[in-house]
mmCIF file of C-alpha atoms in Angstrom:
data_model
loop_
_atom_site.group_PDB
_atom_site.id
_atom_site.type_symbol
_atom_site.label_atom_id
_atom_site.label_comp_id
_atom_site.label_asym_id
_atom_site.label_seq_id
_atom_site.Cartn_x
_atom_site.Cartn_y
_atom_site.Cartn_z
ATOM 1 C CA UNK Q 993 -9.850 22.785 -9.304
ATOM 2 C CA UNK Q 994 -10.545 19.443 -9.155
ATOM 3 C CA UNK Q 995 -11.064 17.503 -5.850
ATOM 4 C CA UNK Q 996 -9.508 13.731 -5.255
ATOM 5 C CA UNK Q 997 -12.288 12.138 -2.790
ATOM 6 C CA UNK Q 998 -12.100 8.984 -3.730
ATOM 7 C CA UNK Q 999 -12.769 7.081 -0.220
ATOM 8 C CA UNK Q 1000 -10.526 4.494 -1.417
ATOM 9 C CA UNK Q 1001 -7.602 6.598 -1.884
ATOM 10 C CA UNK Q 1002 -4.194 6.393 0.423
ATOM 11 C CA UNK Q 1003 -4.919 10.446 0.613
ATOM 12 C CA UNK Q 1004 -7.512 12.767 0.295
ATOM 13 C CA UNK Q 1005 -7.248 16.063 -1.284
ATOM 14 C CA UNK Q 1006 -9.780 18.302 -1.244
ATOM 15 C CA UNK Q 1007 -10.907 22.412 -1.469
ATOM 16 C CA UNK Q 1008 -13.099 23.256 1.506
ATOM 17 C CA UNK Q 1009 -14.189 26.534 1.982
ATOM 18 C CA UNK Q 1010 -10.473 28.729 2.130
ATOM 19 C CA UNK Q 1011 -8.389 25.594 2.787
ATOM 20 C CA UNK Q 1012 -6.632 22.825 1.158
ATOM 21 C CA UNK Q 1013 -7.378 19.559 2.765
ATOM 22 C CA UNK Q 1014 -4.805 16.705 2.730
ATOM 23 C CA UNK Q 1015 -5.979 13.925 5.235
ATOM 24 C CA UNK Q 1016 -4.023 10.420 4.924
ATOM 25 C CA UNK Q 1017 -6.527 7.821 4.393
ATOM 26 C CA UNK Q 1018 -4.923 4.723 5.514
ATOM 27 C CA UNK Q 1019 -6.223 3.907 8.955
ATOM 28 C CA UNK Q 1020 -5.199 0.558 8.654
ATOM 29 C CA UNK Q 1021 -1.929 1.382 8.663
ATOM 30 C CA UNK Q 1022 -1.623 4.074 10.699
ATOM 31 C CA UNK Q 1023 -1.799 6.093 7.868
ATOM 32 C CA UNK Q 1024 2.170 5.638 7.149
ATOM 33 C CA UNK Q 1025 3.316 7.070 3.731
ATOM 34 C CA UNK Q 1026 3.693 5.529 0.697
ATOM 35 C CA UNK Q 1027 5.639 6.827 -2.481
ATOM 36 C CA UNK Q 1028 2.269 7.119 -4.322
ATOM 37 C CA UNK Q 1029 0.833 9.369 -1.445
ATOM 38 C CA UNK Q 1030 4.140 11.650 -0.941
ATOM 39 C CA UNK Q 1031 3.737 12.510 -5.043
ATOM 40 C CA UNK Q 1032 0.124 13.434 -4.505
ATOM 41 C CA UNK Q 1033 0.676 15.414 -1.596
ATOM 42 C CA UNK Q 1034 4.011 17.512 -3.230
ATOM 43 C CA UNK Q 1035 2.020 18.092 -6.459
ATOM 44 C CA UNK Q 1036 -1.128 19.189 -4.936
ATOM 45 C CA UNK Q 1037 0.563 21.524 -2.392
ATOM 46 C CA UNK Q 1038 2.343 23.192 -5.439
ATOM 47 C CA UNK Q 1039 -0.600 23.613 -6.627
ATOM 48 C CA UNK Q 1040 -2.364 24.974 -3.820
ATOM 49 C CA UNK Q 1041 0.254 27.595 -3.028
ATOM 50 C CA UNK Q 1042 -0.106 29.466 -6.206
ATOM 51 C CA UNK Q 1043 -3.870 29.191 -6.318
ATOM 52 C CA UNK Q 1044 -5.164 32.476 -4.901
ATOM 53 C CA UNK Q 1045 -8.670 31.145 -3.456
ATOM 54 C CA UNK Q 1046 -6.331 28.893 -1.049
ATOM 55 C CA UNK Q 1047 -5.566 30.696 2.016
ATOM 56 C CA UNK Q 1048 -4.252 27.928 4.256
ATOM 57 C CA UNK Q 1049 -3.163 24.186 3.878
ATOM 58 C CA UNK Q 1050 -4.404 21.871 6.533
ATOM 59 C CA UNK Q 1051 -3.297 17.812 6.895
ATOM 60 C CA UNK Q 1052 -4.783 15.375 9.133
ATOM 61 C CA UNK Q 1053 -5.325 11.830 9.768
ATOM 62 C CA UNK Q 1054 -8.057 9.282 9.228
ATOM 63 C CA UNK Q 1055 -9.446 8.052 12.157
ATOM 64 C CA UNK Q 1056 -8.415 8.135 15.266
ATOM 65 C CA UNK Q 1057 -5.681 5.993 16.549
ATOM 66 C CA UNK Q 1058 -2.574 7.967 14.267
ATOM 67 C CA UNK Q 1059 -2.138 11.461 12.126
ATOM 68 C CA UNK Q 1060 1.549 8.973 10.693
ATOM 69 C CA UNK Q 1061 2.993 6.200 11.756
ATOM 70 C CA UNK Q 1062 5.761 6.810 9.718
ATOM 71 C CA UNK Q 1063 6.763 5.411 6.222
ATOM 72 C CA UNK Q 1064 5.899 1.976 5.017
ATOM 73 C CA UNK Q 1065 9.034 0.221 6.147
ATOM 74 C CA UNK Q 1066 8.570 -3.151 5.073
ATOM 75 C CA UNK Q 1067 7.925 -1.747 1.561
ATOM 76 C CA UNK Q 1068 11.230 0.036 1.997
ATOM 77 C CA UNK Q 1069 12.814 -3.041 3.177
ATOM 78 C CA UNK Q 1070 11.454 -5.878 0.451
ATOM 79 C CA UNK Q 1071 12.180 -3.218 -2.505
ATOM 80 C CA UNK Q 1072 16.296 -3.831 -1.507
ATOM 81 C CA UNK Q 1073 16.217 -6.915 -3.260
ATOM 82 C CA UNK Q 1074 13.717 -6.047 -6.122
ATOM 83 C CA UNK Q 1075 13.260 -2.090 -6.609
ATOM 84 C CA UNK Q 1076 16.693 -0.453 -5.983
ATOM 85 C CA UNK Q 1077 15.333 2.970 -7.859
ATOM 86 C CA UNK Q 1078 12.415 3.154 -5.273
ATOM 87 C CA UNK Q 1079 14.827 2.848 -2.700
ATOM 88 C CA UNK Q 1080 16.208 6.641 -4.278
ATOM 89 C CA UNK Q 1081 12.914 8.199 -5.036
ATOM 90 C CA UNK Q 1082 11.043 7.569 -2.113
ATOM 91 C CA UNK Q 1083 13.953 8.880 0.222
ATOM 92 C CA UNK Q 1084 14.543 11.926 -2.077
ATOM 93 C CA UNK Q 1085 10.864 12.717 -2.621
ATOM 94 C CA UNK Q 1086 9.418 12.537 0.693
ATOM 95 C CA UNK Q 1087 12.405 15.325 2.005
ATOM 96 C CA UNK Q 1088 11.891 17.012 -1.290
ATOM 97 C CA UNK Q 1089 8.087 17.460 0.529
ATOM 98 C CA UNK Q 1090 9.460 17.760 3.873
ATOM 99 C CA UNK Q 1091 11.938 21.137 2.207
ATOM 100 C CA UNK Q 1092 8.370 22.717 0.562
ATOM 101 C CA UNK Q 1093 6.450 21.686 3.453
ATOM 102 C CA UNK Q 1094 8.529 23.991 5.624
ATOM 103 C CA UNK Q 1095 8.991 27.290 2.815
ATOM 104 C CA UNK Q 1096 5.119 26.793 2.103
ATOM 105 C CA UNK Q 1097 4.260 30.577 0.834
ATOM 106 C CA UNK Q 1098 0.398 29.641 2.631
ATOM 107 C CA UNK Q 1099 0.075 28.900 6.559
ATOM 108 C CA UNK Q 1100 0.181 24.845 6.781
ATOM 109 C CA UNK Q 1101 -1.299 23.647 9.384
ATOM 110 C CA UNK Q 1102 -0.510 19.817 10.925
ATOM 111 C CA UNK Q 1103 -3.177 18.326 12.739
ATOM 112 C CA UNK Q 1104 -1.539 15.393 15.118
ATOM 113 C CA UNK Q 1105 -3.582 14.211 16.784
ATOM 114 C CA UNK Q 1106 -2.675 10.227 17.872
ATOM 115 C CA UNK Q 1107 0.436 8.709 16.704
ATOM 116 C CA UNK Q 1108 2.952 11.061 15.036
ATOM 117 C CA UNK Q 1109 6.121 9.316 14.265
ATOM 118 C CA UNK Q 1110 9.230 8.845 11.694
ATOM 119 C CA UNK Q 1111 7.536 10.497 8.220
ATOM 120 C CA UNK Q 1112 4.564 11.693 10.108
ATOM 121 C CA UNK Q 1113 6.784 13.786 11.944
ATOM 122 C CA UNK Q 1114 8.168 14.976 8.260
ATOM 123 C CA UNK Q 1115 5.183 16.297 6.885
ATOM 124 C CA UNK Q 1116 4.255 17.919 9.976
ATOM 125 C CA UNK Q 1117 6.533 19.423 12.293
ATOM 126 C CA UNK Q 1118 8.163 21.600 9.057
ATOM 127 C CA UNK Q 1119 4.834 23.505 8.913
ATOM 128 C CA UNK Q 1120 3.928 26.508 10.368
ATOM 129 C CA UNK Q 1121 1.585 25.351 12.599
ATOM 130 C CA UNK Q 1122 1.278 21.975 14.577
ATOM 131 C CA UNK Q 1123 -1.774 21.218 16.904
ATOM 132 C CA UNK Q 1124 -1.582 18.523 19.638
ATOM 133 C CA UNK Q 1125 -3.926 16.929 21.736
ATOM 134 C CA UNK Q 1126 -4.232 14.803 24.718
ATOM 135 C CA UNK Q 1127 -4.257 11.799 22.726
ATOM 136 C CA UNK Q 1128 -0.967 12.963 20.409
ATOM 137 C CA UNK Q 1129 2.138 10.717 20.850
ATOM 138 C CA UNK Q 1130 5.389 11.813 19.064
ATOM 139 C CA UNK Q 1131 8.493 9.687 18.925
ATOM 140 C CA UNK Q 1132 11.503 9.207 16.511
ATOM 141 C CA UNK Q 1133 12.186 5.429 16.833
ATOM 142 C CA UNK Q 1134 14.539 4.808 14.315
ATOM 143 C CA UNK Q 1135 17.237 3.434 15.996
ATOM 144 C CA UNK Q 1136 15.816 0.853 16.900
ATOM 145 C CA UNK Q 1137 15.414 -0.643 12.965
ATOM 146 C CA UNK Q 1138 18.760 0.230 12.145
ATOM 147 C CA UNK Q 1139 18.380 3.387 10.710
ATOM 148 C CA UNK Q 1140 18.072 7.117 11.951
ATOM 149 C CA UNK Q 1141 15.432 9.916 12.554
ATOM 150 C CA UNK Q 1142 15.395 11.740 9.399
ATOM 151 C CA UNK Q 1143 13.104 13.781 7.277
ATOM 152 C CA UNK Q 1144 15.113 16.635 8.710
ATOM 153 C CA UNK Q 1145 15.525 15.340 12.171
ATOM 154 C CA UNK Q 1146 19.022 16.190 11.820
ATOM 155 C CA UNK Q 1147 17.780 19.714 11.598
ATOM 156 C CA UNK Q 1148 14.910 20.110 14.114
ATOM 157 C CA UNK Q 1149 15.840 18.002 16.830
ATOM 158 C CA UNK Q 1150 19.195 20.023 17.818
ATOM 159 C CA UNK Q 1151 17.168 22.781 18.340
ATOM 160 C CA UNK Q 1152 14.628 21.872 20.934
ATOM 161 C CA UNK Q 1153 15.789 23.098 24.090
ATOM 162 C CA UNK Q 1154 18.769 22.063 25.654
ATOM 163 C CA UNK Q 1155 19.637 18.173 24.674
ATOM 164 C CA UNK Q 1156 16.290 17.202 24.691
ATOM 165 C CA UNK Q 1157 16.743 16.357 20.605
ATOM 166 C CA UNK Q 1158 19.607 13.998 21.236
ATOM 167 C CA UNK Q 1159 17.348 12.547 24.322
ATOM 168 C CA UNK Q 1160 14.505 11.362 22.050
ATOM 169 C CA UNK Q 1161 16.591 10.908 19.081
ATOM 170 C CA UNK Q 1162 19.266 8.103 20.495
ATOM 171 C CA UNK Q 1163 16.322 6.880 22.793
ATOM 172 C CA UNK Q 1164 12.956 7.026 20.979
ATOM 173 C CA UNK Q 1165 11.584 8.194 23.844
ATOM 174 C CA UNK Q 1166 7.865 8.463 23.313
ATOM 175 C CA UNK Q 1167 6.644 12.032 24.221
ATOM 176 C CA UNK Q 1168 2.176 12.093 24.812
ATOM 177 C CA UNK Q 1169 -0.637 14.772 25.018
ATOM 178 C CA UNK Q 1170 0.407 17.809 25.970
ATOM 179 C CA UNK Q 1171 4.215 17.030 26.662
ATOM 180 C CA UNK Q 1172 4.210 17.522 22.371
ATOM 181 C CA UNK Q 1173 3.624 21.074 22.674
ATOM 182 C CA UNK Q 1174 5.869 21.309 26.013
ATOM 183 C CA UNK Q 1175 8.544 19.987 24.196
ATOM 184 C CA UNK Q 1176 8.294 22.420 21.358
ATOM 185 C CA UNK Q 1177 7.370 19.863 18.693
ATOM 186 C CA UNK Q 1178 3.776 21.391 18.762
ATOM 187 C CA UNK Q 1179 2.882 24.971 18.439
ATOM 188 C CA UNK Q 1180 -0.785 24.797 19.715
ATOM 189 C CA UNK Q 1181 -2.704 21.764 21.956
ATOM 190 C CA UNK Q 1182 -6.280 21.911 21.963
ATOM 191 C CA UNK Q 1183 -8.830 19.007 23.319
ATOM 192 C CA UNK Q 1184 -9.186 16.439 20.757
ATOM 193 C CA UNK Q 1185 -13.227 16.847 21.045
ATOM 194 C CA UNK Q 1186 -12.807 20.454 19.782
ATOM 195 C CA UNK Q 1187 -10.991 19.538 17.198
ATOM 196 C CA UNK Q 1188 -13.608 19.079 14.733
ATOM 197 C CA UNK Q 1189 -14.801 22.594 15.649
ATOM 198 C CA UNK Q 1190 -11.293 24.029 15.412
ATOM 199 C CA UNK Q 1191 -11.167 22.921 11.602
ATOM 200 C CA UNK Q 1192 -14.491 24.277 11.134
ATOM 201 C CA UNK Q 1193 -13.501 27.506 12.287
ATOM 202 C CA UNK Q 1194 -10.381 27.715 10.185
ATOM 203 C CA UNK Q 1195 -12.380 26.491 7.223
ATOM 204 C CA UNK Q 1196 -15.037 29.454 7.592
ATOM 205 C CA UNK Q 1197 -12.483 32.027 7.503
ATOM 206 C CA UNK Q 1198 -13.122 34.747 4.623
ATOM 207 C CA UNK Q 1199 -9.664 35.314 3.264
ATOM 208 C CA UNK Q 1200 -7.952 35.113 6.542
ATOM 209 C CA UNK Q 1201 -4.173 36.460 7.010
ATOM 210 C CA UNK Q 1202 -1.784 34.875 8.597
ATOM 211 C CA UNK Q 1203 -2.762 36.456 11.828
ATOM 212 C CA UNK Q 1204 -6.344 35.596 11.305
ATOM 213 C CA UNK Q 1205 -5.643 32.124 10.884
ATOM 214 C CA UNK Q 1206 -2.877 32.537 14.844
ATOM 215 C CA UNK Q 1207 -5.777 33.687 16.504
ATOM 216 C CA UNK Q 1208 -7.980 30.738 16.104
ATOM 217 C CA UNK Q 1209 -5.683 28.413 16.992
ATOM 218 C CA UNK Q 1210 -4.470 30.588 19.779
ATOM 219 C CA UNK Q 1211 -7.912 31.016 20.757
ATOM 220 C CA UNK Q 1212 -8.576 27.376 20.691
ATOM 221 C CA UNK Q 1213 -5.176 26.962 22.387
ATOM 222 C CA UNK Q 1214 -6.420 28.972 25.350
ATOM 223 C CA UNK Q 1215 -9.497 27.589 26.263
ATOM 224 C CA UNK Q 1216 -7.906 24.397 26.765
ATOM 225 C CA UNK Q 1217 -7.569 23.209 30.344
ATOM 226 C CA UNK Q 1218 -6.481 19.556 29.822
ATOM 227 C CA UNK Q 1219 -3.035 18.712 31.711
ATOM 228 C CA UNK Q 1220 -2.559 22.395 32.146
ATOM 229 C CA UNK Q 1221 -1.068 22.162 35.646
ATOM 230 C CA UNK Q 1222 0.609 18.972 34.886
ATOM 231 C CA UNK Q 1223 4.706 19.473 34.889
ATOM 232 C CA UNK Q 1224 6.599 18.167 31.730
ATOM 233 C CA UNK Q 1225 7.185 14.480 31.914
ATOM 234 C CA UNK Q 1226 11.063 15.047 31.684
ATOM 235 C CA UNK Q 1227 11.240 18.174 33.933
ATOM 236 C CA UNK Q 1228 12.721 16.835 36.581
ATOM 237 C CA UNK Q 1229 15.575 15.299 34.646
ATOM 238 C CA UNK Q 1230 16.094 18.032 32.012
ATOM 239 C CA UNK Q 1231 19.497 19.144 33.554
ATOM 240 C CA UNK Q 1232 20.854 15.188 33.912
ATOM 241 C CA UNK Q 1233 19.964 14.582 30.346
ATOM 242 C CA UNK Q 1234 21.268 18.203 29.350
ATOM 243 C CA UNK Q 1235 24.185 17.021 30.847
ATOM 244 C CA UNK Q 1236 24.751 13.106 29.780
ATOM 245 C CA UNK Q 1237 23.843 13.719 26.075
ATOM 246 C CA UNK Q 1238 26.498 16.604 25.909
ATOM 247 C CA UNK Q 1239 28.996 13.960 25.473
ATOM 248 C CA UNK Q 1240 30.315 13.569 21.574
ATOM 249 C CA UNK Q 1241 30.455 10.073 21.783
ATOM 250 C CA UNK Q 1242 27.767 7.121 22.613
ATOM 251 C CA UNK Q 1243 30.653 5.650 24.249
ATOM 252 C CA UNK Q 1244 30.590 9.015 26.829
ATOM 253 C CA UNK Q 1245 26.426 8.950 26.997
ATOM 254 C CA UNK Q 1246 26.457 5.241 28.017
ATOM 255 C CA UNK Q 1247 29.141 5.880 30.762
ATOM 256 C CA UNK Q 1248 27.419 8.544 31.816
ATOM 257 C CA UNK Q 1249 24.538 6.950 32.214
ATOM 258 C CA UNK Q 1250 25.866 3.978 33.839
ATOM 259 C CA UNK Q 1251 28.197 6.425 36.282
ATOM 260 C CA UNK Q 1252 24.754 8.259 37.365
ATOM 261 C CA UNK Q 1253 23.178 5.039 38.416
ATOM 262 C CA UNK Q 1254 20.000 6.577 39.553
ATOM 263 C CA UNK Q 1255 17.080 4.526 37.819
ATOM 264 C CA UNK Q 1256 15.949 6.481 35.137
ATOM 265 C CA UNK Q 1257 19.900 6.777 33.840
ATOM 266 C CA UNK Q 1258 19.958 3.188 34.061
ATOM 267 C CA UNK Q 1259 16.469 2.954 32.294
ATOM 268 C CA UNK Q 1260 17.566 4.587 29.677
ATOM 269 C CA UNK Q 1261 21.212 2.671 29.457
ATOM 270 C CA UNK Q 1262 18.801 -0.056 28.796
ATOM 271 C CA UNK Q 1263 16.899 0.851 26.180
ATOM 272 C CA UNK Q 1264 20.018 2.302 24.504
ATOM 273 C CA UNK Q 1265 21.491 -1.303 24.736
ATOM 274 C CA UNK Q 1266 18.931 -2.392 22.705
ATOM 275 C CA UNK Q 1267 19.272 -0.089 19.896
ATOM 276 C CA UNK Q 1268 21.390 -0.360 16.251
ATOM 277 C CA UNK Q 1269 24.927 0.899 17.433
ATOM 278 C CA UNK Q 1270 25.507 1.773 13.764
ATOM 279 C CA UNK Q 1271 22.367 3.611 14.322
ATOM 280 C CA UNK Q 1272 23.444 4.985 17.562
ATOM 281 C CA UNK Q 1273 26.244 6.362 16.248
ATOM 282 C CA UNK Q 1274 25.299 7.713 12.805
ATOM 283 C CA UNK Q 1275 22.481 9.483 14.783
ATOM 284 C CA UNK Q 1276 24.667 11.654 17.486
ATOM 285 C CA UNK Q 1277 26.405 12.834 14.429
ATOM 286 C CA UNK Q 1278 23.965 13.156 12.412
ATOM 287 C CA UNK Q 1279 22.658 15.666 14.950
ATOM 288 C CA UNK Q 1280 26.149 17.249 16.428
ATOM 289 C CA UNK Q 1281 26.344 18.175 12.407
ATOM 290 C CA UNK Q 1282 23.126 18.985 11.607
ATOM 291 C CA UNK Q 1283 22.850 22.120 14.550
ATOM 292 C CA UNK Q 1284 24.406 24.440 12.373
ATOM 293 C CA UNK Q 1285 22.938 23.599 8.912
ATOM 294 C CA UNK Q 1286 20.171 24.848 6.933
ATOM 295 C CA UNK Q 1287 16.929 22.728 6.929
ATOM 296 C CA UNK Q 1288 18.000 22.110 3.049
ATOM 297 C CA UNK Q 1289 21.697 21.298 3.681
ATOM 298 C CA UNK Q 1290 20.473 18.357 6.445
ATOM 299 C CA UNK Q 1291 17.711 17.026 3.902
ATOM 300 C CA UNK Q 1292 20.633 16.399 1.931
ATOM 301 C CA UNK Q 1293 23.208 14.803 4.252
ATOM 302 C CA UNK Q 1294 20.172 12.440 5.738
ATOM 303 C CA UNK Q 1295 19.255 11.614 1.770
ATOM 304 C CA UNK Q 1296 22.792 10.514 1.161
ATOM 305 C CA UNK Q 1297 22.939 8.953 5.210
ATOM 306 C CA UNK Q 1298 19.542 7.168 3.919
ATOM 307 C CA UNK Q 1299 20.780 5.354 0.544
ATOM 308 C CA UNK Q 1300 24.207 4.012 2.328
ATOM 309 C CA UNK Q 1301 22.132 2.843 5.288
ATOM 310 C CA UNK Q 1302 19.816 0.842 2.562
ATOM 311 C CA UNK Q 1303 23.049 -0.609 1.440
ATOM 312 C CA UNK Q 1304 24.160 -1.989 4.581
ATOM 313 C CA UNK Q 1305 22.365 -4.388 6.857
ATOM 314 C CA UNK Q 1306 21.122 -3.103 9.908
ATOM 315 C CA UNK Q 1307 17.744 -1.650 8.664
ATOM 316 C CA UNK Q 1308 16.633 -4.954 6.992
ATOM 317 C CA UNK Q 1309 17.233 -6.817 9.883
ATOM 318 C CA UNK Q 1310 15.776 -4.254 11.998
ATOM 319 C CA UNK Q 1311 12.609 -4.158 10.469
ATOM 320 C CA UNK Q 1312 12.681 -8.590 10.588
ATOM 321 C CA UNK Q 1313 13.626 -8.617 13.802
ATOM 322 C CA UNK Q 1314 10.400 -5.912 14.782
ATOM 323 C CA UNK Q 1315 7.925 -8.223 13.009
ATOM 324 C CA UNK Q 1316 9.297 -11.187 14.499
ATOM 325 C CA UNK Q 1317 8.858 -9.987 17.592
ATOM 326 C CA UNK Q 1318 5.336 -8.311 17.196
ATOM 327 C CA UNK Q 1319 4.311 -12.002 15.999
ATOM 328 C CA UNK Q 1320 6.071 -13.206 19.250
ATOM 329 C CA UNK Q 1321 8.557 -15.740 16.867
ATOM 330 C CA UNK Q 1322 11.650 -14.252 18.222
ATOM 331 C CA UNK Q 1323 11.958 -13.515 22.144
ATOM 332 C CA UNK Q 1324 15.875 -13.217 21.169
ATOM 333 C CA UNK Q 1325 15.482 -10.330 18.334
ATOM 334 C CA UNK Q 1326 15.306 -7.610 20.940
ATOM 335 C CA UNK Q 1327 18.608 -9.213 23.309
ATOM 336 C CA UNK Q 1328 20.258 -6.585 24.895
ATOM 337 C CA UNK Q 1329 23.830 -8.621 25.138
ATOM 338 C CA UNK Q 1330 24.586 -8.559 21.297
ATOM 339 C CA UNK Q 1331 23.845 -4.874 20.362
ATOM 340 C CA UNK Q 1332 26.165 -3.982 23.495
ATOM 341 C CA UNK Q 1333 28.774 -6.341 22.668
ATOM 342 C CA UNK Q 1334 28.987 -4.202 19.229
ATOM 343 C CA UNK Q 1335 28.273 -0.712 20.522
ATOM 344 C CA UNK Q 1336 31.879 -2.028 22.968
ATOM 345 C CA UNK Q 1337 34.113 -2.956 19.362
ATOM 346 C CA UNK Q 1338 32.909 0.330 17.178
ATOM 347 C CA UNK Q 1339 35.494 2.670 17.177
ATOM 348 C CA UNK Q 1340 34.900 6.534 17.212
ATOM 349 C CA UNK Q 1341 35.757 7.024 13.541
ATOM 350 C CA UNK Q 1342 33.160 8.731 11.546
ATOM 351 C CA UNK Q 1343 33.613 6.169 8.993
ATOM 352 C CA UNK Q 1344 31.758 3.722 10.679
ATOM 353 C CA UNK Q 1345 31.159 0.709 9.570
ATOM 354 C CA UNK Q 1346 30.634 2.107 5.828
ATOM 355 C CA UNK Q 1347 33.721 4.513 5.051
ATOM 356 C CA UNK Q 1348 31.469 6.259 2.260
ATOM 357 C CA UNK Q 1349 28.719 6.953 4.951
ATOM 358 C CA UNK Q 1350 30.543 10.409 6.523
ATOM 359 C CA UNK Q 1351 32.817 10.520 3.457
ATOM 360 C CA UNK Q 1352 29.862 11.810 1.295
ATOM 361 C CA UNK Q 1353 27.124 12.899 3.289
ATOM 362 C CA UNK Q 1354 28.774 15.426 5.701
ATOM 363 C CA UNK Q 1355 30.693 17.584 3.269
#
């Protein structure tokens, strides 16, 4: 089998010793996903799972700021005007990889170590296994750009424990170090300087099972002491949020929030002001339908949620308003009046503001 090294490549995939080897290779960028690298990745996996000297699949990042930032979002957002069909295949490809990602026949293994959001969260958190460390930092910040957390976010975030999903979804709360695996987003956490040893370990195994490959990681898991004692960073407000995002309406969550008063409801009312309320509200339903569907069924509600949101214009102004404001143009992008003013004049319909949104991708 041929190996793809090339150290100019978006993504490296390579046969060492009894594993498959994906790492995403652009550092630059956070590694974030591109069409070109989501093709690689599906047909190599394929490939991988029906070769019998390939007992395990693991991915990784380059570097060491991010495993994925996410997708390439300003690609997404230029190709409206000039690329309509990549639009469709990068949407339906990458949750075509997220789908065989999670019914992988061999144990896939996610290394996430640094930033793990949006798509990086796709081609991870589907997999068997997912190792954290103390320098891992998950979030799903899509409602912020106008759109919603996909790649099967409709399908995994429901089922973390209580309402924590429709916490971090509606919020983008950012969740670090060992919090990941607290949460449930992470199987395993081990100390990001045993990392290296942790993949050489897996990589030595001699035709390791499925158990083989556990007790590693569980091994590894064990000996690490980092933020062990440390409580979860939402503990103490797991039954408020339990409670506030029970509502089925982000009309109900917001008065919640505001009738609480205490300052992390009103933190949070905040940063919920300054969110899409198309977004918003796509995204609680999005989840409230996505608890009792197949991983499948979601993929294909969020694929048909993903092409009506490219249609409209939230996510295109989204992602001008974020770069405007990371190049400090635009101290009014982020204004917490306007988004509120809008969240106020949506109505509860499921329609939205595109009728063919729910029409199409919830049946």
């Amino acid at each position: 089998m041929s190996n793809h090294t090339d150290a100019a490549a978006e993504v490296l995939l390579e046969r060492k010793g009894c594993a498959g080897v994906i790492t995403l290779n652009r550092p630059r960028f956070l590694n974030t996903l591109t069409l070109g690298m989501i093709r690689q990745i599906y047909a190599q996996l394929k490939k991988w799972e029906q070769d019998p000297k390939t007992f395990l699949i693991i991915i990784k990042g380059a570097g060491e700021k991010a495993f994925c930032a996410g997708g390439d979002i300003r690609a997404l957002s230029e190709a409206r005007n000039t690329n309509q069909k990549m639009l469709q295949d990068l949407f339906r490809e990458e949750y075509i990889l997220n789908n065989a990602i999670d019914s992988c026949q061999k144990p896939y293994i996610a290394l996430i170590h640094g930033i793990t959001m949006g798509g990086g969260v796709g081609v991870s958190v589907h997999g068997q296994f997912r190792v954290a460390t103390e320098k891992s930092v998950f979030a799903m910040p899509e409602t912020a750009i106008g759109l919603f957390p996909d790649v099967g976010g409709g399908y995994f975030l429901p089922r973390l424990q209580g309402k924590l999903g429709y916490f971090l979804a509606l919020t983008g709360f950012r969740l670090k170090g060992r919090d990941v695996y607290t949460a449930g987003i992470a199987t395993h956490f081990v100390d990001f300087e045993k990392l290296g040893m942790l993949e050489e370990d897996l990589l030595a195994l001699k035709s390791p099972s499925k158990e083989n490959i556990a007790d590693v990681l569980e091994t590894y898991h064990a000996k690490s002491k980092t933020d062990q004692d440390k409580p979860f960073i939402l503990e103490e407000h797991m039954d408020k949020i339990n409670s506030w995002f029970s509502a089925n309406t982000v009309e109900q969550i917001v008065d919640n929030l505001q009738q609480d008063g205490s300052s992390f409801a009103l933190e949070q009312l905040k940063v919920i002001k300054k969110m899409s309320p198309t977004s918003l509200k796509i995204t609680l339903r999005q989840l409230m339908e996505g608890s009792s569907k197949t991983l499948p069924e979601v993929l294909i509600m969020e694929y048909r949620l993903s092409q009506a949101c490219m249609k409209g214009h939230d996510f295109h102004e989204g992602v001008r308003a974020a770069e405007a404001f990371e190049r400090c143009l635009c101290s009014l992008a982020k204004s917490p009046e306007v988004p509120a003013l809008l969240l106020s004049r949506l109505g509860e319909t499921p329609a939205m503001v595109n009728p063919a949104i729910y029409h199409f991708a919830c049946t």
